[in-house]
Every structure is written in structure tokens, then in C-alpha cells.
XYZ file of N, CA and C in Angstrom:
618
model
N 24.745 -5.630 -12.559
C 24.784 -4.972 -14.154
C 26.225 -4.681 -14.645
N 26.888 -4.266 -13.286
C 28.494 -4.200 -13.621
C 29.376 -5.392 -14.188
N 28.733 -6.541 -13.574
C 29.215 -7.587 -13.808
C 29.035 -7.979 -15.306
N 27.797 -7.468 -15.578
C 27.597 -7.856 -17.234
C 28.251 -7.047 -18.117
N 28.612 -5.600 -17.827
C 29.218 -4.920 -18.549
C 30.721 -5.441 -18.562
N 31.283 -5.650 -17.345
C 32.779 -6.515 -17.291
C 32.733 -7.819 -18.402
N 31.722 -8.571 -18.416
C 32.010 -9.635 -19.126
C 31.969 -9.235 -20.413
N 31.127 -8.398 -21.042
C 30.940 -7.896 -22.429
C 32.447 -7.343 -22.799
N 32.760 -6.388 -21.973
C 34.112 -6.081 -22.097
C 35.043 -6.904 -22.445
N 35.500 -7.964 -21.487
C 36.251 -9.229 -21.651
C 36.066 -9.800 -23.076
N 34.508 -10.061 -23.474
C 34.554 -10.572 -24.736
C 34.936 -9.989 -25.957
N 34.492 -8.542 -25.695
C 35.032 -7.573 -27.059
C 36.424 -7.619 -27.149
N 37.353 -7.442 -25.988
C 38.689 -7.297 -26.121
C 39.242 -8.681 -26.718
N 38.676 -9.827 -26.265
C 39.249 -11.090 -26.676
C 39.096 -11.004 -28.287
N 37.741 -10.697 -28.617
C 37.135 -11.004 -30.245
C 38.129 -9.927 -30.991
N 38.411 -8.832 -30.493
C 39.210 -7.971 -31.097
C 40.452 -8.440 -31.427
N 41.186 -8.988 -30.200
C 42.486 -9.583 -30.710
C 42.395 -10.564 -31.334
N 41.569 -11.501 -31.476
C 41.497 -12.440 -32.473
C 41.476 -11.693 -34.143
N 40.606 -10.820 -33.881
C 40.613 -10.181 -35.543
C 42.118 -9.703 -35.612
N 42.565 -8.964 -34.763
C 43.889 -8.311 -34.841
C 45.071 -9.446 -35.335
N 45.051 -10.492 -34.743
C 45.864 -11.632 -35.333
C 45.206 -12.160 -36.395
N 44.082 -12.489 -37.020
C 43.552 -12.825 -38.167
C 43.900 -12.011 -39.362
N 43.917 -10.718 -39.159
C 44.119 -9.816 -40.032
C 45.161 -9.215 -40.386
N 46.294 -9.355 -39.494
C 47.239 -8.625 -39.695
C 48.597 -9.774 -39.675
N 48.183 -10.821 -39.088
C 49.078 -11.972 -38.932
C 50.525 -11.520 -38.378
N 50.719 -11.051 -37.466
C 52.045 -10.455 -36.789
C 53.046 -11.494 -36.594
N 54.425 -11.424 -37.108
C 55.057 -12.551 -36.663
C 56.022 -11.975 -35.288
N 56.615 -13.126 -34.950
C 57.371 -12.780 -33.602
C 58.372 -11.396 -33.274
N 58.929 -11.282 -34.909
C 59.770 -10.268 -35.009
C 59.039 -8.840 -35.436
N 57.702 -8.998 -35.584
C 57.154 -7.586 -35.793
C 56.954 -6.737 -34.608
N 57.306 -5.500 -35.212
C 57.480 -4.530 -34.118
C 56.252 -3.509 -34.225
N 55.604 -3.402 -32.871
C 54.289 -2.919 -32.789
C 54.452 -1.370 -32.057
N 53.679 -0.734 -32.198
C 53.408 0.782 -31.292
C 52.241 0.578 -30.764
N 51.925 0.788 -29.373
C 50.654 0.691 -28.725
C 50.328 2.027 -28.253
N 49.464 3.034 -29.217
C 49.101 4.187 -28.703
C 48.143 4.343 -27.748
N 48.416 4.957 -26.543
C 47.290 4.837 -25.518
C 46.968 3.476 -24.833
N 48.530 3.075 -24.621
C 48.595 1.973 -23.789
C 48.268 1.953 -22.472
N 47.331 0.776 -21.852
C 47.256 1.105 -20.458
C 47.439 -0.366 -19.501
N 47.839 0.020 -18.241
C 48.196 -1.164 -17.269
C 46.923 -1.847 -16.971
N 47.133 -2.909 -16.163
C 46.263 -3.728 -15.636
C 45.021 -2.827 -14.704
N 45.761 -1.864 -14.056
C 45.040 -1.258 -13.072
C 44.210 -0.031 -13.716
N 44.357 0.126 -15.173
C 43.393 1.207 -15.777
C 42.063 0.976 -16.079
N 41.953 -0.512 -15.658
C 40.783 -0.869 -16.258
C 40.661 -2.552 -15.835
N 40.004 -3.006 -16.555
C 40.289 -4.709 -16.671
C 41.509 -5.163 -17.037
N 41.911 -6.261 -16.555
C 43.206 -6.572 -16.868
C 43.755 -7.215 -18.227
N 42.651 -7.392 -19.129
C 42.660 -7.909 -20.382
C 43.212 -6.832 -21.458
N 44.514 -6.300 -21.421
C 44.764 -5.584 -22.312
C 45.484 -6.043 -23.388
N 45.724 -5.578 -24.586
C 46.225 -6.166 -25.640
C 47.281 -6.997 -25.315
N 48.361 -6.433 -24.467
C 49.836 -6.962 -23.947
C 49.320 -8.543 -23.260
N 48.300 -8.323 -22.668
C 47.883 -9.897 -21.876
C 47.791 -11.091 -22.867
N 47.367 -10.695 -24.116
C 47.302 -11.535 -25.136
C 48.460 -11.814 -26.013
N 49.043 -10.817 -26.273
C 49.785 -10.967 -27.265
C 51.417 -11.416 -26.706
N 51.842 -12.490 -27.507
C 52.896 -13.526 -26.538
C 54.568 -12.665 -26.920
N 54.560 -11.686 -27.618
C 55.740 -11.156 -28.179
C 55.951 -9.627 -27.483
N 55.511 -9.676 -26.271
C 55.649 -8.033 -25.725
C 57.032 -7.377 -25.783
N 58.018 -8.068 -25.989
C 59.448 -7.574 -26.174
C 59.732 -6.488 -27.357
N 58.533 -6.883 -28.353
C 58.703 -6.047 -29.680
C 57.675 -5.027 -29.543
N 57.103 -4.659 -28.358
C 56.304 -3.344 -28.428
C 56.709 -2.124 -27.742
N 56.442 -1.211 -28.056
C 56.683 0.118 -27.335
C 55.159 0.595 -27.414
N 55.123 1.141 -26.280
C 53.451 1.368 -25.925
C 53.505 2.847 -24.706
N 52.543 3.300 -24.630
C 52.258 4.399 -23.841
C 51.376 5.517 -24.247
N 51.400 6.607 -23.706
C 50.637 7.661 -23.998
C 51.068 9.002 -23.202
N 50.009 9.997 -23.004
C 50.340 11.464 -22.485
C 50.525 11.190 -20.995
N 49.851 10.388 -20.158
C 49.653 10.412 -18.720
C 50.611 9.521 -18.039
N 51.617 10.200 -17.426
C 52.947 9.561 -16.765
C 52.412 8.483 -15.721
N 51.123 8.559 -15.145
C 51.211 7.582 -13.779
C 50.404 6.395 -14.749
N 49.713 6.856 -15.918
C 49.254 5.226 -16.810
C 50.649 4.621 -17.325
N 51.293 5.356 -17.738
C 52.275 4.845 -18.368
C 53.402 4.183 -17.493
N 53.536 4.610 -15.948
C 54.372 3.845 -15.218
C 53.280 2.357 -14.883
N 52.035 2.644 -14.754
C 51.271 1.475 -14.411
C 51.468 0.309 -15.313
N 51.281 0.985 -17.051
C 51.571 -0.221 -18.115
C 53.078 -0.689 -18.111
N 54.098 0.166 -17.552
C 55.554 -0.584 -17.599
C 55.733 -1.532 -16.316
N 55.038 -1.399 -15.161
C 54.565 -2.542 -14.173
C 53.695 -3.572 -14.431
N 52.828 -3.283 -15.123
C 52.027 -4.350 -15.839
C 52.649 -5.497 -16.869
N 53.454 -4.761 -17.357
C 54.032 -5.368 -18.713
C 55.487 -5.172 -18.775
N 56.349 -5.737 -17.879
C 57.680 -5.678 -17.899
C 58.419 -5.529 -19.182
N 57.909 -6.194 -20.073
C 58.871 -6.551 -21.114
C 58.782 -5.651 -22.106
N 57.512 -4.553 -22.271
C 57.473 -3.699 -23.018
C 58.271 -2.599 -22.947
N 58.481 -1.758 -24.142
C 59.311 -0.376 -24.004
C 58.089 0.512 -23.900
N 58.054 1.081 -22.591
C 56.980 2.243 -21.965
C 57.489 3.617 -22.301
N 56.455 4.476 -23.014
C 57.049 5.859 -23.015
C 56.088 6.635 -23.230
N 56.556 8.208 -22.481
C 55.332 9.106 -22.522
C 55.483 9.880 -24.217
N 54.274 9.734 -24.696
C 54.250 10.706 -25.935
C 52.828 10.998 -26.255
N 52.973 12.165 -27.106
C 51.158 12.671 -27.507
C 50.804 11.801 -28.840
N 49.678 11.168 -29.028
C 49.444 10.309 -30.066
C 49.097 11.318 -31.442
N 48.766 12.666 -30.996
C 48.886 13.619 -32.372
C 50.208 14.241 -32.573
N 51.101 13.799 -31.982
C 52.556 14.187 -32.637
C 53.479 13.229 -31.988
N 53.644 11.764 -32.682
C 54.502 11.046 -32.368
C 55.814 10.957 -32.697
N 56.543 10.877 -31.442
C 58.027 10.969 -31.871
C 58.876 10.106 -32.451
N 58.285 9.612 -33.648
C 58.893 8.474 -34.444
C 58.997 8.362 -35.813
N 59.931 7.936 -36.534
C 60.025 8.532 -37.905
C 59.031 7.726 -38.561
N 58.880 8.038 -39.867
C 57.746 7.611 -40.909
C 58.093 6.080 -40.854
N 56.823 5.332 -40.783
C 56.829 3.991 -40.956
C 58.073 3.111 -40.290
N 58.145 3.760 -38.845
C 59.040 3.271 -38.125
C 58.500 1.856 -37.432
N 57.169 1.412 -37.469
C 56.795 0.280 -36.752
C 55.812 -0.469 -38.085
N 56.041 -1.746 -37.877
C 55.039 -2.402 -38.518
C 53.887 -2.543 -38.249
N 53.130 -2.385 -37.124
C 51.908 -2.242 -37.130
C 51.737 -1.232 -35.937
N 50.562 -0.652 -36.129
C 50.559 0.731 -35.009
C 48.632 0.218 -34.547
N 48.953 -0.159 -33.187
C 47.413 -0.436 -32.829
C 47.169 0.658 -31.544
N 45.769 0.632 -31.678
C 45.397 1.805 -30.696
C 43.612 1.134 -30.249
N 43.525 1.023 -29.093
C 42.218 0.540 -28.536
C 41.601 1.473 -27.856
N 40.179 1.965 -28.262
C 39.340 3.056 -27.601
C 40.048 4.273 -27.210
N 40.975 4.806 -28.007
C 41.517 6.030 -27.538
C 41.188 7.013 -28.314
N 40.751 7.090 -29.601
C 40.086 8.078 -30.488
C 39.244 8.726 -29.981
N 38.161 8.395 -29.351
C 37.181 9.024 -28.902
C 37.396 9.920 -27.708
N 38.804 9.896 -27.101
C 38.921 10.873 -25.861
C 39.539 12.189 -26.682
N 39.834 12.042 -27.627
C 40.137 13.113 -28.571
C 38.888 14.366 -28.650
N 38.640 15.247 -28.056
C 37.483 16.053 -27.944
C 37.222 16.824 -29.366
N 37.993 16.847 -30.566
C 37.402 17.698 -31.665
C 37.899 16.758 -32.989
N 37.192 17.386 -33.944
C 37.516 16.528 -35.083
C 38.878 16.759 -35.792
N 39.629 17.830 -35.637
C 40.969 18.166 -36.195
C 41.878 17.412 -35.140
N 41.447 17.436 -33.831
C 42.458 16.509 -32.998
C 42.339 14.912 -33.334
N 41.331 14.600 -33.654
C 40.983 12.964 -34.194
C 41.785 12.865 -35.636
N 41.523 13.917 -36.539
C 42.353 14.058 -37.834
C 43.737 14.023 -37.245
N 44.371 14.613 -36.579
C 45.608 14.428 -36.353
C 46.301 13.261 -35.926
N 45.586 12.518 -35.030
C 45.794 11.449 -34.278
C 46.157 10.305 -35.570
N 44.828 10.259 -36.466
C 44.967 9.316 -37.374
C 45.988 9.619 -38.420
N 46.393 10.678 -38.409
C 47.360 11.037 -39.826
C 48.806 10.590 -39.092
N 49.120 10.875 -37.646
C 50.088 10.198 -37.219
C 50.236 8.609 -37.334
N 48.902 7.740 -36.887
C 48.974 6.404 -36.976
C 49.639 6.221 -38.244
N 48.960 6.552 -39.361
C 49.252 6.254 -40.524
C 50.666 6.650 -40.956
N 51.148 7.893 -40.389
C 52.477 7.850 -40.835
C 53.610 7.316 -40.221
N 53.497 6.565 -39.198
C 54.613 6.019 -38.222
C 54.400 4.547 -38.691
N 53.103 4.008 -38.876
C 53.070 2.583 -39.357
C 52.621 2.224 -40.427
N 53.284 1.025 -40.788
C 53.275 0.259 -42.307
C 51.768 -0.364 -42.300
N 51.208 -0.746 -40.935
C 49.744 -1.211 -41.175
C 49.085 -0.583 -39.796
N 47.797 -0.602 -39.475
C 47.431 -0.022 -38.269
C 46.245 -0.913 -38.179
N 46.031 -0.998 -36.654
C 44.605 -1.557 -36.158
C 44.086 -0.687 -35.287
N 42.994 0.108 -35.348
C 42.496 1.207 -34.346
C 41.137 1.065 -34.315
N 40.613 0.948 -32.988
C 39.096 0.643 -32.270
C 38.669 1.802 -31.469
N 37.268 1.939 -31.809
C 36.707 2.984 -31.250
C 35.486 2.589 -31.063
N 34.813 3.334 -29.908
C 33.134 2.811 -29.813
C 32.328 3.401 -30.582
N 31.208 2.685 -31.048
C 30.664 2.863 -32.295
C 29.458 4.054 -31.884
N 29.324 5.369 -32.504
C 28.487 6.266 -31.922
C 27.187 5.726 -32.047
N 26.754 5.040 -32.816
C 25.159 4.620 -32.869
C 25.060 3.412 -32.266
N 25.800 2.844 -31.482
C 25.266 1.663 -30.558
C 24.704 2.347 -29.408
N 23.390 2.079 -28.947
C 22.536 2.734 -28.116
C 23.071 2.827 -26.728
N 23.926 2.052 -26.157
C 24.485 2.210 -25.166
C 25.929 2.606 -25.040
N 25.937 3.980 -24.372
C 27.323 4.606 -24.367
C 28.252 3.832 -23.628
N 29.501 3.675 -24.103
C 30.586 2.548 -23.870
C 31.073 3.321 -22.400
N 31.257 4.418 -22.441
C 31.844 4.761 -21.073
C 31.103 4.786 -19.706
N 29.939 5.585 -19.763
C 28.926 5.567 -19.050
C 27.886 4.490 -18.623
N 27.803 3.721 -19.700
C 26.934 2.454 -19.760
C 25.453 2.799 -19.690
N 25.072 3.870 -20.229
C 23.687 4.527 -20.276
C 23.244 4.567 -21.436
N 21.847 4.573 -21.687
C 21.208 4.406 -23.279
C 21.501 5.817 -23.693
N 21.626 5.935 -24.711
C 21.510 7.310 -25.645
C 22.209 8.366 -25.046
N 23.312 8.172 -24.223
C 24.195 9.354 -23.572
C 24.709 10.162 -24.596
N 25.490 9.461 -25.639
C 26.087 10.106 -26.534
C 25.288 11.400 -27.111
N 24.029 11.300 -27.193
C 23.334 12.432 -27.934
C 23.281 13.632 -27.239
N 23.241 13.403 -25.895
C 23.349 14.706 -24.878
C 24.353 15.655 -25.115
N 24.237 17.077 -24.648
C 25.425 17.902 -24.974
C 26.374 17.443 -23.821
N 27.750 17.616 -23.712
C 28.549 17.457 -22.803
C 28.353 17.939 -21.887
N 28.034 19.244 -21.571
C 27.509 19.732 -19.957
C 26.704 18.924 -19.768
N 25.685 18.402 -20.355
C 24.627 17.850 -19.911
C 24.984 16.624 -19.091
N 26.073 15.789 -19.804
C 26.475 14.516 -19.449
C 27.202 14.597 -18.384
N 27.920 15.806 -18.093
C 28.756 15.822 -16.929
C 27.695 16.135 -15.829
N 26.961 17.056 -16.093
C 26.011 17.399 -14.570
C 25.297 16.153 -14.518
N 24.497 15.500 -15.397
C 23.782 14.188 -15.089
C 24.782 13.000 -14.217
N 26.058 12.891 -14.694
C 26.989 11.847 -14.256
C 27.162 12.154 -12.760
N 27.418 13.461 -12.430
C 27.443 13.740 -11.088
C 26.492 13.576 -10.436
N 25.180 13.836 -10.729
C 23.719 13.714 -10.203
C 23.499 12.301 -9.788
N 23.886 11.412 -10.790
C 24.075 9.909 -10.558
C 24.941 9.316 -10.002
N 26.107 9.985 -9.316
C 26.980 9.545 -8.492
C 28.129 8.843 -9.134
N 28.277 9.288 -10.779
C 29.321 8.989 -11.274
C 30.482 9.855 -11.728
N 31.556 9.593 -11.734
C 32.545 10.767 -12.164
C 32.576 10.797 -13.368
N 32.429 12.374 -14.015
C 32.333 12.634 -15.340
C 33.905 12.406 -15.829
N 33.828 11.790 -17.426
C 34.816 11.632 -18.256
C 35.008 13.304 -18.602
N 36.273 13.519 -18.880
C 36.429 14.601 -20.167
C 35.715 14.631 -21.423
N 35.471 15.535 -22.388
C 34.485 15.506 -23.215
C 34.971 14.459 -23.943
N 33.775 13.521 -24.739
C 34.055 12.418 -25.529
C 33.603 12.958 -26.900
N 34.255 12.155 -27.917
C 33.820 12.631 -29.128
C 33.533 11.138 -29.948
N 32.711 10.473 -29.638
C 32.401 9.254 -30.606
C 32.212 9.356 -31.970
N 32.474 8.379 -32.579
C 32.764 8.197 -34.187
C 31.714 7.484 -34.658
N 31.174 7.746 -36.074
C 30.455 6.985 -36.880
C 31.161 6.115 -37.783
N 30.836 5.003 -38.535
C 31.547 4.460 -39.518
C 32.095 5.424 -40.710
N 31.120 6.266 -41.001
C 31.373 7.207 -41.989
C 32.731 8.223 -41.581
N 32.550 8.624 -40.226
C 34.032 9.696 -39.869
C 34.783 8.674 -39.744
N 35.089 7.495 -39.577
C 36.313 6.699 -39.247
C 36.844 6.162 -40.740
N 35.788 6.328 -41.747
C 36.621 6.159 -43.102
C 37.098 7.338 -43.624
N 36.596 8.298 -43.246
C 37.260 9.603 -43.557
C 38.700 9.777 -42.932
N 38.728 9.154 -41.652
C 40.061 9.182 -40.983
C 40.923 8.474 -41.322
N 40.458 7.367 -41.887
C 41.520 6.209 -42.314
C 41.008 5.781 -43.938
N 41.264 6.505 -44.974
C 40.792 6.605 -46.131
C 41.540 4.962 -46.883
N 42.367 4.699 -46.544
C 42.971 3.613 -47.356
C 42.686 2.298 -46.342
N 41.749 2.161 -45.391
C 41.225 1.280 -44.731
C 40.307 0.400 -44.887
N 40.260 -0.623 -44.353
C 38.757 -1.346 -44.230
C 38.237 -0.899 -42.941
N 36.986 -0.422 -42.843
C 36.445 0.167 -41.683
C 34.952 -0.917 -41.543
N 34.844 -1.489 -40.157
C 33.931 -2.466 -40.126
C 33.465 -2.419 -38.719
N 32.429 -3.065 -38.328
C 31.710 -2.953 -37.081
C 32.067 -4.530 -36.110
N 32.453 -4.643 -34.946
C 32.617 -5.618 -34.376
C 31.539 -5.843 -33.097
N 31.031 -6.989 -33.051
C 30.223 -6.990 -32.254
C 30.195 -8.171 -31.228
N 29.691 -7.903 -29.785
C 29.592 -9.592 -29.027
C 27.934 -9.126 -28.529
N 27.277 -8.275 -28.960
C 25.787 -8.433 -28.508
C 24.902 -8.424 -29.744
N 23.964 -7.502 -29.683
C 23.016 -7.605 -30.996
C 23.490 -6.572 -32.003
N 24.352 -5.609 -31.922
C 24.514 -4.757 -32.945
C 26.235 -4.413 -32.522
N 26.786 -3.809 -33.721
C 28.241 -3.338 -33.425
C 28.592 -2.361 -32.313
N 29.204 -3.023 -31.258
C 29.664 -2.031 -30.193
C 30.696 -1.122 -30.477
N 31.669 -1.599 -31.453
C 33.150 -1.186 -31.797
C 33.156 -0.969 -33.199
N 33.857 -0.004 -33.717
C 34.288 -0.103 -35.241
C 35.925 0.084 -35.346
N 36.288 -0.715 -36.261
C 37.695 -1.278 -36.380
C 38.017 -0.538 -37.816
N 39.280 0.165 -37.776
C 39.885 0.530 -38.960
C 41.205 -0.169 -39.201
N 41.414 -1.017 -40.201
C 42.591 -1.947 -40.244
C 42.768 -1.466 -42.010
N 44.370 -1.251 -41.786
C 44.881 -0.679 -43.369
C 46.379 -1.094 -43.171
N 46.906 -0.718 -44.692
C 48.288 -0.661 -44.420
C 48.786 -0.542 -45.849
N 50.183 -0.461 -45.967
C 50.667 -0.315 -47.177
C 51.353 -1.530 -48.218
N 50.887 -2.586 -47.594
C 51.290 -3.795 -48.473
C 52.688 -4.417 -47.737
């Protein structure tokens, strides 16, 4: 079963990268901010930077210093930095594109998710933000059916009982909520199975 999820994960990452290229058409000089960037040891090795041919134009990182160090080791060309996605230390429209993959759901409250989305839209001329689809029947982190409908405290207790390491509280989003967070954007589903596992918001200011 783990091999199946690993395969689907790779397929999903590849498809999201293809969509990124098709919809935003980055050039070699395009300046990109990756919010919540991960290195090869943070999961599977097929991160955005493993696909993208111009990593020297990427600034990436997040809140956890160990993750940022791993990111810098995995992709030496990038400019790695520690920063808070809800209070980005960059000027308005400092980047041509802001990219963020599967970070938004780790913010445990709607106000925090709003701050994150506002910051993405503030510092980017365009953006490409993905998050697991709340309505996909298999929860993306625990790989268990309908898990997202359980209260957080039940999730964490059951995870321990099943021998899994509990995640900090997660808040998965619906398509309607993504539209509220990114009102100037196209929001759509991306799938590699029978139903969209991922929601993507793509937008910009022309």
C-alpha cells in the first residue's frame, strides 16, 4: 500500500509541475519564491526544484530551521531562508511567481490561512498554490478513508493506536474556501486517480 501511495505521490507532483509550466510559462530569468520548500529527505525526492531547470532564480524556505538546512543541502543552487509564510519578509511583488505545494492545510485556523494567502498575493505578481482536496475520500497525510471528518483529538488518538505519528492539527480546504482565499485566481482540481486529490489556485496581475 505504501508503494501505491508513493507512486501516486510522484504522479501528482509531476502533473502539478506540468501544470505550473503550462499555465505560468516561467522564463530562465523568472524569480520564484517557494513558500514551505522541502529537501529530498522531507518526503520523496521529487520536489519542485528537482523538476525546475533554473534553481538559481529560486528563493525558498519556511519556519523550521532543520527543514531549511535540508532544503539547502538538497538543492545547493537555491537561496534558502528561514521565514514565516504568514508574514513574509519581502517587498510587495518582489517575485514573479510564488509557489507553494501542500503547505496551506498545515495552518490550523482559517485566519492563519487567510494571512498566508494574503502574503502570497502581496509578494507575488503571480502564484501557484496547491493543497489537498477536503472532499477527496482518502486523507492525504494519513492515507486513511474519511479521516478528515474526525475531530482533531480523535485523529491524533487513533493515529497513535494505529502506530502512526500524529500530525499537528490539519485544516483541509474545499474548492469554495480556496476561492475565498484567492479571489482573483482560477481554482481547479488536479487528479491522478478517480477524483481530484488536489486543489490548485493560479492567479496573477498580468
